[in-house]
Short mmCIF file of C-alpha atoms in Angstrom, two decimals:
data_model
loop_
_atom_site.label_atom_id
_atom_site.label_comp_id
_atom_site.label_asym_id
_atom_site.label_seq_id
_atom_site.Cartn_x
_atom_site.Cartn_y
_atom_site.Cartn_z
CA UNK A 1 22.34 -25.02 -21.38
CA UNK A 2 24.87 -23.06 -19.52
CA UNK A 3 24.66 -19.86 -17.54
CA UNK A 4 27.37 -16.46 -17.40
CA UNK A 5 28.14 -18.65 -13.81
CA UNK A 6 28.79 -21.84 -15.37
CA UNK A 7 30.92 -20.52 -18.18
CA UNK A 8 32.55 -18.78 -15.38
CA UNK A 9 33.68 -21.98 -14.09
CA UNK A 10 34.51 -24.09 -16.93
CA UNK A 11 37.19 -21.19 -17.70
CA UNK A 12 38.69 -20.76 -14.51
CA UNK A 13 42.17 -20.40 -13.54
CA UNK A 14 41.33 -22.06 -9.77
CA UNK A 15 40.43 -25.33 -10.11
CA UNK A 16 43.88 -27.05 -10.56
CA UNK A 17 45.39 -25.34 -8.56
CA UNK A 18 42.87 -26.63 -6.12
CA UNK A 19 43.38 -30.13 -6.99
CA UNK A 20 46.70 -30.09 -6.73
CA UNK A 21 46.86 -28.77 -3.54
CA UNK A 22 44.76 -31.78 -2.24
CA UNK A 23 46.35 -33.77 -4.55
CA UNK A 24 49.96 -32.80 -3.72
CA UNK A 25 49.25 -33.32 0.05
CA UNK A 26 47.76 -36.42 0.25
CA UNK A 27 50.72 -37.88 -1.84
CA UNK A 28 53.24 -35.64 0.20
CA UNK A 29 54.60 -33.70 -2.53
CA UNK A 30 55.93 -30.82 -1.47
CA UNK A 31 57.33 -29.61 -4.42
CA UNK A 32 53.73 -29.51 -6.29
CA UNK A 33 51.91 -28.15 -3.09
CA UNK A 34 54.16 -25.11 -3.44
CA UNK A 35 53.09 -24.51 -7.35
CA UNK A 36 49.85 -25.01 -6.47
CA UNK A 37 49.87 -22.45 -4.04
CA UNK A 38 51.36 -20.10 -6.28
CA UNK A 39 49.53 -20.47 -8.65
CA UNK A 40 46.14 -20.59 -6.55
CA UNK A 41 47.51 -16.98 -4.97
CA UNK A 42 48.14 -15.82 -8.42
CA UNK A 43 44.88 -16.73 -10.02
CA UNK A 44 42.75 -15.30 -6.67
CA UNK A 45 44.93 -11.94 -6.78
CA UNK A 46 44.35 -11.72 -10.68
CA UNK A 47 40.48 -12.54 -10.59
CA UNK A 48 39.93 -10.59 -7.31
CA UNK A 49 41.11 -7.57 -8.95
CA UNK A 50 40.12 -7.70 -12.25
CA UNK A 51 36.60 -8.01 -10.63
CA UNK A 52 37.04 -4.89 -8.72
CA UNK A 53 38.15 -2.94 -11.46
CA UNK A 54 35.43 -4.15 -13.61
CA UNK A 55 32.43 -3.19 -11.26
CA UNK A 56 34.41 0.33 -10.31
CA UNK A 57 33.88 0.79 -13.96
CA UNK A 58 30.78 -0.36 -14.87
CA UNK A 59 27.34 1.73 -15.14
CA UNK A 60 26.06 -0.85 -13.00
CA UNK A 61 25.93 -0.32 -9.29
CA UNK A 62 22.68 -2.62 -8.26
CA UNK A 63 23.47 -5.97 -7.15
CA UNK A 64 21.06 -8.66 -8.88
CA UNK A 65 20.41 -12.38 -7.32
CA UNK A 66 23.46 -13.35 -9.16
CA UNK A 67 25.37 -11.80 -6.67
CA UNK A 68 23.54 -12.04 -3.50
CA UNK A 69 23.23 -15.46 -3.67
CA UNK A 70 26.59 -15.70 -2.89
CA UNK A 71 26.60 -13.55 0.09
CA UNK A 72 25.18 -15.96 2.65
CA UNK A 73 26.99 -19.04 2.65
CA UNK A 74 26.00 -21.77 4.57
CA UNK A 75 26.65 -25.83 5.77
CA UNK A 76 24.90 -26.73 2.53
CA UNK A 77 27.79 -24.60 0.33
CA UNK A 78 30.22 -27.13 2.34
CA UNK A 79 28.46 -30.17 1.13
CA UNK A 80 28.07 -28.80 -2.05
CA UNK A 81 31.87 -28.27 -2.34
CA UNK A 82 32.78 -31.46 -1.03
CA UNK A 83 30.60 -33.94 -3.01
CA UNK A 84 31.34 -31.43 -5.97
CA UNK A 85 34.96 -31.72 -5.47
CA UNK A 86 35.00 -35.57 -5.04
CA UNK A 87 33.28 -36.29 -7.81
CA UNK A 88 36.03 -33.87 -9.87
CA UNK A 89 39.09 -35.41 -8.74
CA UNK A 90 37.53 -38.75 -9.42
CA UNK A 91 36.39 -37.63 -12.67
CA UNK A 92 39.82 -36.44 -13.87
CA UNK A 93 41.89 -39.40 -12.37
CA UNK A 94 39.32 -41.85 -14.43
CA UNK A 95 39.74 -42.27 -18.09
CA UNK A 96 35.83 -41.54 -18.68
CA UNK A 97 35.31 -37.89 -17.79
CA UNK A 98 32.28 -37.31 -19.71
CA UNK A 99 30.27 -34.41 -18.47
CA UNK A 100 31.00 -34.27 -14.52
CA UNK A 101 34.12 -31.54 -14.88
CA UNK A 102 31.36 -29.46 -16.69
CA UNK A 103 28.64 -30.43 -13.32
CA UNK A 104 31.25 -30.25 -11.06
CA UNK A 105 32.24 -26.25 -12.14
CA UNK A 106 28.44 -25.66 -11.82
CA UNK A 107 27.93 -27.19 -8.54
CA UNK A 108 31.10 -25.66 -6.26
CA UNK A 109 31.29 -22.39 -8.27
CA UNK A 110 34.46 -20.91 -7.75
CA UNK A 111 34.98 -17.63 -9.84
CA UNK A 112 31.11 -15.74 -8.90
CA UNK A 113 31.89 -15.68 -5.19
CA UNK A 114 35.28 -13.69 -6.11
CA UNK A 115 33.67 -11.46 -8.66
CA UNK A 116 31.04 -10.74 -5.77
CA UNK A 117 34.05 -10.20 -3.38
CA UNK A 118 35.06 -7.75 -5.87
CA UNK A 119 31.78 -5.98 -6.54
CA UNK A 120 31.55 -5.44 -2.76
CA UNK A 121 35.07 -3.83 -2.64
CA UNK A 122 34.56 -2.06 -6.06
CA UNK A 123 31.36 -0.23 -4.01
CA UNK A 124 32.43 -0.68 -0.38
CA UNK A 125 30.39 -2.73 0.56
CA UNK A 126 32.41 -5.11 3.12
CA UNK A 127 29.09 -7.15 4.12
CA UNK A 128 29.24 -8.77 0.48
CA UNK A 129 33.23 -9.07 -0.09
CA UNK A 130 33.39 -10.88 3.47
CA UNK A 131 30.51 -13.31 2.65
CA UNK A 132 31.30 -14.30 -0.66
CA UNK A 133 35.41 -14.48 0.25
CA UNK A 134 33.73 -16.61 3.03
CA UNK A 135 31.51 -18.75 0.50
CA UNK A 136 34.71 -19.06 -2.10
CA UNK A 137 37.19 -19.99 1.25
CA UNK A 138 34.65 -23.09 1.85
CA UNK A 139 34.46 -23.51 -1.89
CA UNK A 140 38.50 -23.71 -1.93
CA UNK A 141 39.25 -25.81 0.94
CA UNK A 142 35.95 -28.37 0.76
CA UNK A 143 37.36 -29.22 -2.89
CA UNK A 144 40.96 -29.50 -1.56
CA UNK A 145 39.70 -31.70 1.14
CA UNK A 146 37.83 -33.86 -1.40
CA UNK A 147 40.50 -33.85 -3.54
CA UNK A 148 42.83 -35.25 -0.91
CA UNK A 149 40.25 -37.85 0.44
CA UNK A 150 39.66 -39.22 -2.90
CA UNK A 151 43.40 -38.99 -3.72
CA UNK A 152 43.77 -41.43 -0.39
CA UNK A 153 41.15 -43.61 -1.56
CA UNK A 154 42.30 -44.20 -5.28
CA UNK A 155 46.01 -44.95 -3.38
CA UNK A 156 47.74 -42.75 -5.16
CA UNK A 157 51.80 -43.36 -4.20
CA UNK A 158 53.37 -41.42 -1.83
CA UNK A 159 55.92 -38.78 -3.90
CA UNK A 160 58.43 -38.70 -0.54
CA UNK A 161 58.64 -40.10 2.49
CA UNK A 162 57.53 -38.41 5.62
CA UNK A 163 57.67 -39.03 9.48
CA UNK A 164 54.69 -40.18 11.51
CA UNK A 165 55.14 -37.13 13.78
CA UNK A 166 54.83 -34.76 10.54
CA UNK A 167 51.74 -36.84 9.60
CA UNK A 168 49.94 -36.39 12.45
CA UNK A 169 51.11 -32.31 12.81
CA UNK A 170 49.48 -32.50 8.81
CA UNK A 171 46.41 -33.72 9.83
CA UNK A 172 46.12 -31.83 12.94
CA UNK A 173 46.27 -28.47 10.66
CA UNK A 174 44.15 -29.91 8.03
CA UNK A 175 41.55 -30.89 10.76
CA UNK A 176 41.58 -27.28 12.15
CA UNK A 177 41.13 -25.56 9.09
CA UNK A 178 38.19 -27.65 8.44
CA UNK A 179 36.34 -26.56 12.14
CA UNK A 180 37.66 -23.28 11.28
CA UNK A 181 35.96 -23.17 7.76
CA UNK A 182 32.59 -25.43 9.16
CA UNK A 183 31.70 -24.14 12.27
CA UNK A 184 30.12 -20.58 11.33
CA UNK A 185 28.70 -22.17 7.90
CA UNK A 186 26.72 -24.30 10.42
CA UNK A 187 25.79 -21.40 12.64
CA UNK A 188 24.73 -19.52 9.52
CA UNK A 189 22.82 -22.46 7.88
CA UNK A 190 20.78 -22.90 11.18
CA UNK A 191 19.90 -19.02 11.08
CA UNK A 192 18.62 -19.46 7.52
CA UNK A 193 16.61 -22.68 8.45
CA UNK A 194 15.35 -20.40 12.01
CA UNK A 195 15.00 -17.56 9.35
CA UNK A 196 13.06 -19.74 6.81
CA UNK A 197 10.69 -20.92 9.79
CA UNK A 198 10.09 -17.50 10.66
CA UNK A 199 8.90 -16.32 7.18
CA UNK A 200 6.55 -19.31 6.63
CA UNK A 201 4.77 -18.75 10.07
CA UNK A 202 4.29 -14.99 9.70
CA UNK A 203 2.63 -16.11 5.92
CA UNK A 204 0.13 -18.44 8.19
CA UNK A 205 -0.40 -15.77 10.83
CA UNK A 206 -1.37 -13.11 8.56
CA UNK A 207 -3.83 -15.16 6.41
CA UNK A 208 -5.06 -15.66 9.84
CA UNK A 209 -5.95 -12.05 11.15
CA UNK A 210 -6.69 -10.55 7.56
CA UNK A 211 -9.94 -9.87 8.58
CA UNK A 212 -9.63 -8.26 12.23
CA UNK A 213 -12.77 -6.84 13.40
CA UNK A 214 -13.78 -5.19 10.89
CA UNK A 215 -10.07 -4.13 10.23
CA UNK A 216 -8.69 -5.68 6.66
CA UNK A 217 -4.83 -6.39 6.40
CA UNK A 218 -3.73 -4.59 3.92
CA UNK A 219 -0.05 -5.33 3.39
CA UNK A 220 2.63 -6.44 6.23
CA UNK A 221 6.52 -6.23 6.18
CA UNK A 222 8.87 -8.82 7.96
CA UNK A 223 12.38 -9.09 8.62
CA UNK A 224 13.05 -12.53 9.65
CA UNK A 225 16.92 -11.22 11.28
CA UNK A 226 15.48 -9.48 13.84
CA UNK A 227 12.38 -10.98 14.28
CA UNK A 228 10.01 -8.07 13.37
CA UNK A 229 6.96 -8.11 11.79
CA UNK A 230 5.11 -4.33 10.68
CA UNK A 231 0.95 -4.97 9.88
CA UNK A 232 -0.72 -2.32 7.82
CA UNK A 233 -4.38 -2.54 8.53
CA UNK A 234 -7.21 -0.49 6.69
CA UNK A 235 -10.28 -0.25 9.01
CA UNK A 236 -11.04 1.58 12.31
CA UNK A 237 -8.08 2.36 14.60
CA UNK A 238 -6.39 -0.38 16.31
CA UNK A 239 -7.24 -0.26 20.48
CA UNK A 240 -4.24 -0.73 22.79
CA UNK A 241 -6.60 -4.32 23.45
CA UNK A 242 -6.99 -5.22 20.25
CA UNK A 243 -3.08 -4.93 19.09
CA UNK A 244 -2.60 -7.35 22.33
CA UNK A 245 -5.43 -9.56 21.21
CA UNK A 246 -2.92 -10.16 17.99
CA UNK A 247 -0.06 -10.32 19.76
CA UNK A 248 -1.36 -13.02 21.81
CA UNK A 249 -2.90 -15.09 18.53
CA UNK A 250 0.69 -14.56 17.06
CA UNK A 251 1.93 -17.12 19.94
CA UNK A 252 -0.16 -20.01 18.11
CA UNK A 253 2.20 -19.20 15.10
CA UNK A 254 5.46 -20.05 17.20
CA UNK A 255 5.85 -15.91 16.95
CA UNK A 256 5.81 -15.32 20.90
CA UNK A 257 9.08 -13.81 20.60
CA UNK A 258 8.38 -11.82 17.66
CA UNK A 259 8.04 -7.63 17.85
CA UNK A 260 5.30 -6.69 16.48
CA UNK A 261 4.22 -2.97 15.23
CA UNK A 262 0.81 -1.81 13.34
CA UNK A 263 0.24 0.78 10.85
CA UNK A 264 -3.17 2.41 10.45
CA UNK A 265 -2.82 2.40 6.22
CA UNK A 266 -6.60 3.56 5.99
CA UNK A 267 -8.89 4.64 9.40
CA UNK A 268 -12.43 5.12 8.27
CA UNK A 269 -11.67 7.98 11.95
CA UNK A 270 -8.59 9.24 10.56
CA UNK A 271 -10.46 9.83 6.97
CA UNK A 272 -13.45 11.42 8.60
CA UNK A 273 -10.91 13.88 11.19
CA UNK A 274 -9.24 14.81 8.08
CA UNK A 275 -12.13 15.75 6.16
CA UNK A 276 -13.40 18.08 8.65
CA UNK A 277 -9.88 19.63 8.77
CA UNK A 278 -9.83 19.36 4.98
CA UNK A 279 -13.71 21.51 5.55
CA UNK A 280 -12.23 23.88 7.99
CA UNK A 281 -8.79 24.53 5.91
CA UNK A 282 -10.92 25.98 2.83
CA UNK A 283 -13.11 28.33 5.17
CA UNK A 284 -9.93 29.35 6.39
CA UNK A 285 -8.63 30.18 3.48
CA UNK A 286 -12.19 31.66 1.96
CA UNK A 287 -11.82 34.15 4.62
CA UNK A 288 -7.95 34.85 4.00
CA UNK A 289 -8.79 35.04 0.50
CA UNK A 290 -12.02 37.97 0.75
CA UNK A 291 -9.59 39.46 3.56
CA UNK A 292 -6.60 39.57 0.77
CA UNK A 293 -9.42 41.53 -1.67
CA UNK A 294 -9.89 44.31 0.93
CA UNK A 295 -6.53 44.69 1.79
CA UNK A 296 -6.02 44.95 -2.16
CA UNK A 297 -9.20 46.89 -3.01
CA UNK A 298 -8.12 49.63 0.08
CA UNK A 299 -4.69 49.58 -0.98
CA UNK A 300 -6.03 50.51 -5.05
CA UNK A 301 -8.09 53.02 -3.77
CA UNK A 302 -5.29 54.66 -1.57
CA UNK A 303 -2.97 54.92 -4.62
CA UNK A 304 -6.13 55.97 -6.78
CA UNK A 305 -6.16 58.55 -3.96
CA UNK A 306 -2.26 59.49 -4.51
CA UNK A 307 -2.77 59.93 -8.17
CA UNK A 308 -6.09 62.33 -8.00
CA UNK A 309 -4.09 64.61 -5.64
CA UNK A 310 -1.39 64.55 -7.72
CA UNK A 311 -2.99 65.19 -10.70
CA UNK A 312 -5.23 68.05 -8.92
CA UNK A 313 -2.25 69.62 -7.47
CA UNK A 314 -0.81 70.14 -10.90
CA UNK A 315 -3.94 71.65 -12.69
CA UNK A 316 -4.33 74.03 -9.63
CA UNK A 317 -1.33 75.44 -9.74
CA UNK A 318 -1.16 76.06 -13.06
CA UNK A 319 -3.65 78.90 -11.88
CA UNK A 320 -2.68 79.36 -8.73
CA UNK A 321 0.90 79.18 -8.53
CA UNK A 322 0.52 80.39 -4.93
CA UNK A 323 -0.96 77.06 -3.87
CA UNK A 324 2.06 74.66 -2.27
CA UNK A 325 0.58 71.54 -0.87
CA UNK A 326 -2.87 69.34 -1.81
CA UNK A 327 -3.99 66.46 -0.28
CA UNK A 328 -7.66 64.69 -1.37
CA UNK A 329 -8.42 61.46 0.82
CA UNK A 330 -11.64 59.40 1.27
CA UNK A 331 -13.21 59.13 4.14
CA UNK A 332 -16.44 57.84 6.02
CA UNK A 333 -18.82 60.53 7.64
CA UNK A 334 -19.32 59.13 11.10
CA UNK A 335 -23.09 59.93 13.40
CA UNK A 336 -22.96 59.31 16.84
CA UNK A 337 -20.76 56.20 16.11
CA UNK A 338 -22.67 55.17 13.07
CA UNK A 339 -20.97 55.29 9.12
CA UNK A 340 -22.87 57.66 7.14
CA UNK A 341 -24.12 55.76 3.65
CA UNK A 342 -22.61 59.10 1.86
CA UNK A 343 -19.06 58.84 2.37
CA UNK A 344 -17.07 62.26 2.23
CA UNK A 345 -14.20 63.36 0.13
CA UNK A 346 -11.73 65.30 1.83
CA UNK A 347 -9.42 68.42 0.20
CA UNK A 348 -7.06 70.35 1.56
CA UNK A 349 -5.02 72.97 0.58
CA UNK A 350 -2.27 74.86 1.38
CA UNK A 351 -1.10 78.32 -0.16
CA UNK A 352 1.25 81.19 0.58
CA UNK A 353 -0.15 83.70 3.61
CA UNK A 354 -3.41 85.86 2.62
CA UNK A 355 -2.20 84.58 -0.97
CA UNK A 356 -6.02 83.44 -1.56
CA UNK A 357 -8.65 85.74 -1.10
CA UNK A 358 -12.44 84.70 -0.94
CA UNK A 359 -13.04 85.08 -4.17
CA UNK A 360 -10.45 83.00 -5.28
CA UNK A 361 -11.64 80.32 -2.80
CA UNK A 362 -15.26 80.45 -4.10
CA UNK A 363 -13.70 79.90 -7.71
CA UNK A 364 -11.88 76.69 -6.58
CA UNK A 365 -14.86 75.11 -4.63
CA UNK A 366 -16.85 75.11 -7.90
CA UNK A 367 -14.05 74.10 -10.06
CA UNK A 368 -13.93 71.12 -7.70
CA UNK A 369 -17.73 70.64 -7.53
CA UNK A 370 -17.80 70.60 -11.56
CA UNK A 371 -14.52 68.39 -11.73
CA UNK A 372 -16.04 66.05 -8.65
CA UNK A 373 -20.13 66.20 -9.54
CA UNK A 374 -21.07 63.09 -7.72
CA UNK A 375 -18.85 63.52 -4.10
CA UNK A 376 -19.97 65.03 -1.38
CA UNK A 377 -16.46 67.73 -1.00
CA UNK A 378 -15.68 68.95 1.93
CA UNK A 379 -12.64 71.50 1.35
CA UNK A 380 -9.66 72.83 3.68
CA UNK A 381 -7.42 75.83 3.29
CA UNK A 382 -4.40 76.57 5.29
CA UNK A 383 -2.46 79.66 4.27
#
């Protein structure tokens, strides 16, 4: 059974190369180390950009645990890559290869760091290129380092003869590129383990205070980097001496150091404030809604008003051509500051100077009494 990783691996381009670095210095071959590194450079190059291209490209923007996995590399990656490339070169300088070249590709994993590096330059995201070109530099030089050791220890012959003095300056450089490569693989593998720690505690301390007086933990959020850890209670809301109480019981947890924040997911005081807003809101709007009718109702009857003096002021002067201006409006009759229960509608008109004589004034008042049967008119003239 084989995964998109391991076939990865079994075709890649890298792991001679590899070898025969390791290979070609540990037998002092200069002539190979130099094809090697060529064609290690040539293979990266090709891969690394292919890679890029490939994820600029592709639909697919979401990295999956296939490729964060290989974003964190730590001191276990260099054991990995060492026993890994041991057992390699020992498997291809023996005559019985069997199925370790296949194991050994699975184990050290060259080609999914770089297409990582390339996914994270493909979407700019430096924070993955850097830690998987970190994770395939271990990769590369743990297997050259293998390869060289085991290369040593099979006695392979020397291909040219060398001084002592360039010995030692070879070994000084190989043993610096080794602390160079180790050192923050074993800072980062002791912030996994401290990170590890941290997750497993917070899991005890939170099946601890689940049930809080009377508060019930409904979900919490860590992030073991910085330390922080965000409880979501349902309940009653959280006194200034109760979040301390937790903070305190967090100490038995080895989580002394750790920040701490609450969030009030579901307050039986919260729920009962906001339904008495909730109450209040639809008053509020009850009342803005009946004041919206009157505004609408006294606006309707003000353009009802508008069309029955236009309308009146058309049929008037069809006999009275003499009559310029009408205006009807109604109004409330008011008594000593009280409304009258039999509103008023007001007329008035306007003719041409001693254009209307009494008589034609008594004519209009009952034309307007028989047009208006039910108002109580009250009529204006202004000539």
């Amino acid at each position: 059974y084989t995964t998109s990783s391991d076939l990865a691996m079994l075709i890649s381009p890298l792991m001679g190369p590899i070898n025969g670095m390791g290979y070609s210095i540990a037998t002092y071959d200069m002539a190979l180390f130099k094809s090697s590194v060529k064609n290690f450079t040539f293979a990266v190059i090709t891969s690394l950009i292919t890679s890029t291209v490939y994820f600029a490209i592709s639909p697919v923007s979401t990295a999956h645990s296939e490729l964060l996995a290989r974003t964190s590399p730590t001191i276990y990656d260099v054991l990995i890559a060492l026993f890994g490339g041991l057992a390699g070169i020992l498997a291809i300088s023996s005559k019985l290869k069997g199925n370790v070249i296949p194991g050994v590709a699975i184990a050290t994993a060259l080609m999914p760091p770089l297409c990582t590096a390339g996914y994270g330059l493909a979407t700019f995201q430096l924070n993955y290129f850097f830690g998987a070109f970190y994770l395939f530099t271990i990769n590369t030089v743990f297997i050259a380092i293998s390869s060289v050791a085991a290369s040593q220890l099979l006695k392979f012959p020397i291909r040219s003869d060398i001084s002592e003095s360039r010995k030692k300056k070879i070994n000084q450089v190989i043993t610096l590129i080794i602390l160079i490569t180790i050192i923050p693989s074993i800072y980062f593998g002791y912030s996994l383990v401290k990170q590890d720690k941290f997750t497993e505690n917070v899991s005890r301390f939170t099946k601890n205070i689940s049930l809080f007086e009377g508060n019930y933990l409904l979900n919490y959020e860590i992030n073991p980097r910085t330390s922080k850890i965000k409880l979501i209670y349902g309940g009653s809301d959280f006194s200034d001496d109760q979040k301390n109480r937790i903070r305190e019981r967090a100490k038995l947890f080895e989580l002394g150091e750790a920040e701490i924040s609450f969030q009030q997911g579901l307050s039986y005081t919260s729920l009962t404030n906001n339904l008495s807003e909730i109450d209040r809101l639809k008053n509020e709007i009850a009342r803005l809604t009946l004041m919206l009718q009157e505004k609408s109702d006294q606006f309707d009857s003000l353009k009802g008003e508008s069309s029955i003096g236009e309308n009146l002021l058309k049929e008037i002067k069809s006999i009275y051509p003499q009559i310029s201006e009408l205006s009807f409006s109604n109004t409330g009759i008011f008594v000593d500051t009280l409304e009258s229960s039999n509103p008023a509608s007001l007329v008035y008109i306007k003719s041409k100077p001693r254009s209307l004589n009494t008589t034609d004034k008594s004519k209009i008042n009952e034309w307007l009494k028989v047009k208006f049967p039910q108002t109580n008119l009250k009529l204006f003239y202004e000539d």
